[in-house]
Amino acid sequence: KPSEDLSNPNVVSKYKKAAEIANEAIKRVMAFAAAGKKIVDACQVGDDYINEECGKIFNKVKPKVEKGIGFPTCVSVNHIVGHFSPLSDDESKFAEGDMVKVDLGVHLDGYISVAAHTFIIGGGPATGKKADVLKAAHVASECAIRLLKPGAKNGPLTKMFTKVAEEFGVNIVQGVLSHQLERNVIDGEKVIASKFDPENPDSKVEFEFDQNEVYAIDIVMSSGDGKPKEFEQRMTVFKRDMDSTYQLKMKASRAVFSDIKERFTCFPFTMRAMDEKKGKFGIRECITHGLVQGYPVLQEKEGEVVAHIKFTALLMASGVVKISGLPVDESKIQCDKEVKDEEILKILATSVAKKKKKRNKKKKKKEAGTEGKEEGKKEEA
């Protein structure tokens, strides 16, 4: 049986292709989002693009390759922390200057790449609180990719998240976890906590990163207290709990659960992707008996703002590669705070983990020879 980790080049190419689609989907959502446009339509733009692109690839492969949305497009504005992917009748619209987080994922053959990006409606610069949270999230993501390497531990990342937040006078959002990704598993057992949480013993479990592992690094910074509450908006994003079984009593619930098993398997999905009316009714019994888990829409106090950056990283033999997540345009962040903490500055001064390649002398000579020929050709031209 071929290996399902990064030692298999086919697996690597599936992760990278999924990441490419995810990044482009975020760009499409950003291009669509404008003052007066509906948020639900922006979510649909992301989901439609993912489905369309996945529909073009791996079609002639046998056995059939499962592919599609690895996490439905969520578009959360200002003080809303995440998981906002409303039903089609929702009237929420973007306004000029809104701080918008787009969060989504793509899977090819069960290999998942996730990404999240934060931007301002109208393309203006982030200022004040918005600049503080966005700069903090950006700096934390730059530190995270440098601390992520085989043999290193998760504890220093958690400490770093809190330190970076303090540097910018903001809070890292409690309860956000960066998970190991595995085939068909979006929330693997190895987790990096965003902060040490006394109520959650899992946040203190230390482990070592290993070669050939994949991680989704998830960073959410808030100008509020970082302890969001559940939004009154009903949950619309769910995931099947693969370990639970229960004999559903209602016919409507059985129909909805059968649809979930067939179409979404083990991946999160939005209620918009099914018959919404039947789905709303049938999902209740599935939730009550633990057959599906919901992703609650969380919010900070109104008036606060939240920034979200998420990327997928491969811990390969040749080094650590960040495959998803869009670059942050620092020229659009007008922040009057900067990193002064020596430990953080030290991390930022290091380079991302790469293995030095041992190259044999013969190969070097051969390359030098061909380079000489190329130069000669250029000069002749």
XYZ file of C-alpha atoms in Angstrom, residues 122-317:
196
model
C -12.742 49.189 0.057
C -9.034 48.348 -0.025
C -8.098 51.082 2.436
C -5.325 50.628 4.995
C -5.899 49.009 8.389
C -5.557 51.679 11.096
C -6.025 51.836 14.876
C -7.312 48.598 16.450
C -7.635 46.960 13.022
C -3.945 47.577 12.339
C -2.965 46.212 15.774
C -4.804 42.887 15.370
C -3.734 42.393 11.754
C -0.060 43.172 12.427
C -0.110 40.885 15.489
C -1.614 38.011 13.463
C 0.919 38.571 10.683
C 3.954 38.653 13.022
C 2.682 35.550 14.870
C 2.326 33.686 11.551
C 5.892 34.668 10.539
C 7.188 33.383 13.901
C 5.114 30.187 13.681
C 6.559 29.078 10.332
C 10.059 29.561 11.813
C 9.310 27.565 14.980
C 7.676 24.725 13.076
C 10.330 22.103 12.387
C 10.913 18.407 13.025
C 12.276 17.877 16.547
C 10.860 21.167 17.871
C 7.982 21.216 20.378
C 4.553 22.875 20.374
C 4.937 24.716 23.718
C 7.160 27.524 22.344
C 4.523 28.356 19.676
C 1.801 28.777 22.318
C 4.094 31.016 24.408
C 5.024 33.026 21.300
C 1.359 33.659 20.352
C 0.691 35.266 23.751
C 3.910 37.304 23.649
C 3.209 38.691 20.179
C -0.346 39.632 21.241
C 1.079 41.534 24.234
C 3.516 43.428 21.961
C 0.565 44.853 20.013
C -1.779 45.368 22.976
C -4.272 42.746 21.734
C -5.348 39.238 22.807
C -4.911 35.897 21.103
C -8.356 34.266 21.015
C -8.714 31.465 23.550
C -9.874 28.057 22.335
C -8.391 28.356 18.836
C -6.317 25.256 18.073
C -3.800 24.606 15.295
C -4.239 20.965 14.291
C -2.147 18.337 12.629
C -3.802 17.423 9.310
C -3.945 13.823 8.130
C -5.726 12.084 5.301
C -9.479 12.569 5.884
C -8.777 14.208 9.260
C -9.068 18.002 9.588
C -8.543 17.999 13.368
C -5.709 15.551 14.079
C -4.647 14.572 17.595
C -1.562 16.766 17.800
C -2.705 20.313 18.624
C -0.980 23.630 19.249
C -3.060 25.746 21.649
C -3.336 29.479 20.978
C -2.895 30.059 24.712
C -2.567 27.917 27.833
C -6.145 27.486 29.011
C -6.581 26.401 32.663
C -10.000 24.916 31.790
C -8.620 22.819 28.939
C -5.914 20.336 29.976
C -5.302 19.514 26.274
C -3.748 22.969 25.844
C -0.837 21.867 28.047
C -0.033 18.559 26.311
C 3.468 18.841 24.872
C 4.693 16.899 21.842
C 7.380 16.957 19.204
C 6.885 17.779 15.522
C 7.981 14.985 13.175
C 9.165 14.935 9.596
C 6.412 14.254 7.015
C 3.685 15.791 9.181
C 1.251 18.490 8.003
C -0.115 21.311 10.189
C -2.823 23.946 9.859
C -1.538 26.971 11.776
C -4.531 28.989 12.939
C -4.012 32.468 14.422
C -6.875 34.687 15.606
C -6.097 38.038 17.277
C -8.707 40.250 18.940
C -8.868 43.822 20.224
C -11.345 42.472 22.840
C -10.625 40.137 25.762
C -10.066 37.101 23.522
C -12.858 35.119 25.191
C -15.627 35.203 22.583
C -19.238 34.252 23.256
C -21.576 32.305 21.016
C -23.384 34.557 18.557
C -27.189 34.451 18.495
C -26.856 33.510 14.799
C -27.718 29.827 14.423
C -24.906 27.389 13.565
C -24.775 26.505 9.889
C -21.429 24.672 9.637
C -21.308 21.056 10.814
C -19.144 17.958 10.626
C -20.056 14.327 11.052
C -18.678 12.696 14.202
C -17.144 9.534 12.751
C -17.112 7.750 16.143
C -20.798 8.209 17.044
C -23.654 5.903 16.188
C -27.364 6.257 16.921
C -30.552 4.951 15.322
C -32.400 8.154 14.349
C -36.153 8.068 15.012
C -37.421 10.692 12.562
C -37.618 10.072 8.832
C -36.476 13.667 8.071
C -33.386 13.227 10.285
C -32.501 9.908 8.627
C -32.739 11.529 5.167
C -30.466 14.421 6.227
C -27.920 12.098 7.858
C -27.838 9.827 4.834
C -27.154 12.920 2.652
C -24.319 13.979 5.004
C -22.702 10.511 4.908
C -22.887 10.305 1.143
C -21.927 13.839 0.098
C -19.703 15.274 2.827
C -18.235 12.108 4.402
C -15.919 13.279 7.205
C -15.509 16.929 6.116
C -17.237 20.022 7.485
C -20.112 21.353 5.367
C -22.546 24.263 5.302
C -26.321 23.811 5.491
C -26.570 25.862 2.267
C -25.140 22.857 0.410
C -28.283 20.823 1.166
C -32.023 21.484 1.019
C -32.044 24.218 3.681
C -35.626 23.742 4.848
C -35.319 19.967 5.284
C -31.778 20.346 6.608
C -32.765 22.803 9.360
C -35.468 20.421 10.531
C -33.569 17.139 10.158
C -30.222 18.173 11.615
C -31.607 18.816 15.118
C -31.910 15.145 16.048
C -28.453 14.474 14.556
C -26.965 17.187 16.854
C -28.884 16.040 19.948
C -27.494 12.512 19.631
C -23.947 13.568 18.740
C -23.949 12.291 15.147
C -22.805 15.723 13.960
C -20.839 18.460 15.678
C -21.523 22.124 15.028
C -19.030 24.952 14.581
C -20.527 27.785 16.643
C -20.452 31.348 15.316
C -18.396 33.195 17.938
C -18.283 36.924 18.563
C -16.375 39.491 20.591
C -18.128 42.577 22.011
C -19.546 44.848 19.335
C -17.022 47.556 18.433
C -14.050 45.193 18.800
C -12.258 43.732 15.777
C -10.719 40.348 15.022
C -8.034 39.329 12.486
C -7.503 35.744 11.297
C -4.555 34.214 9.469
C -4.340 30.503 8.740
C -1.903 28.533 6.615
C -1.015 24.917 5.873
C 2.616 23.812 6.299
C 4.347 20.629 5.157
C 7.254 19.363 7.300
C 9.201 17.775 4.476
C 12.625 16.152 4.400
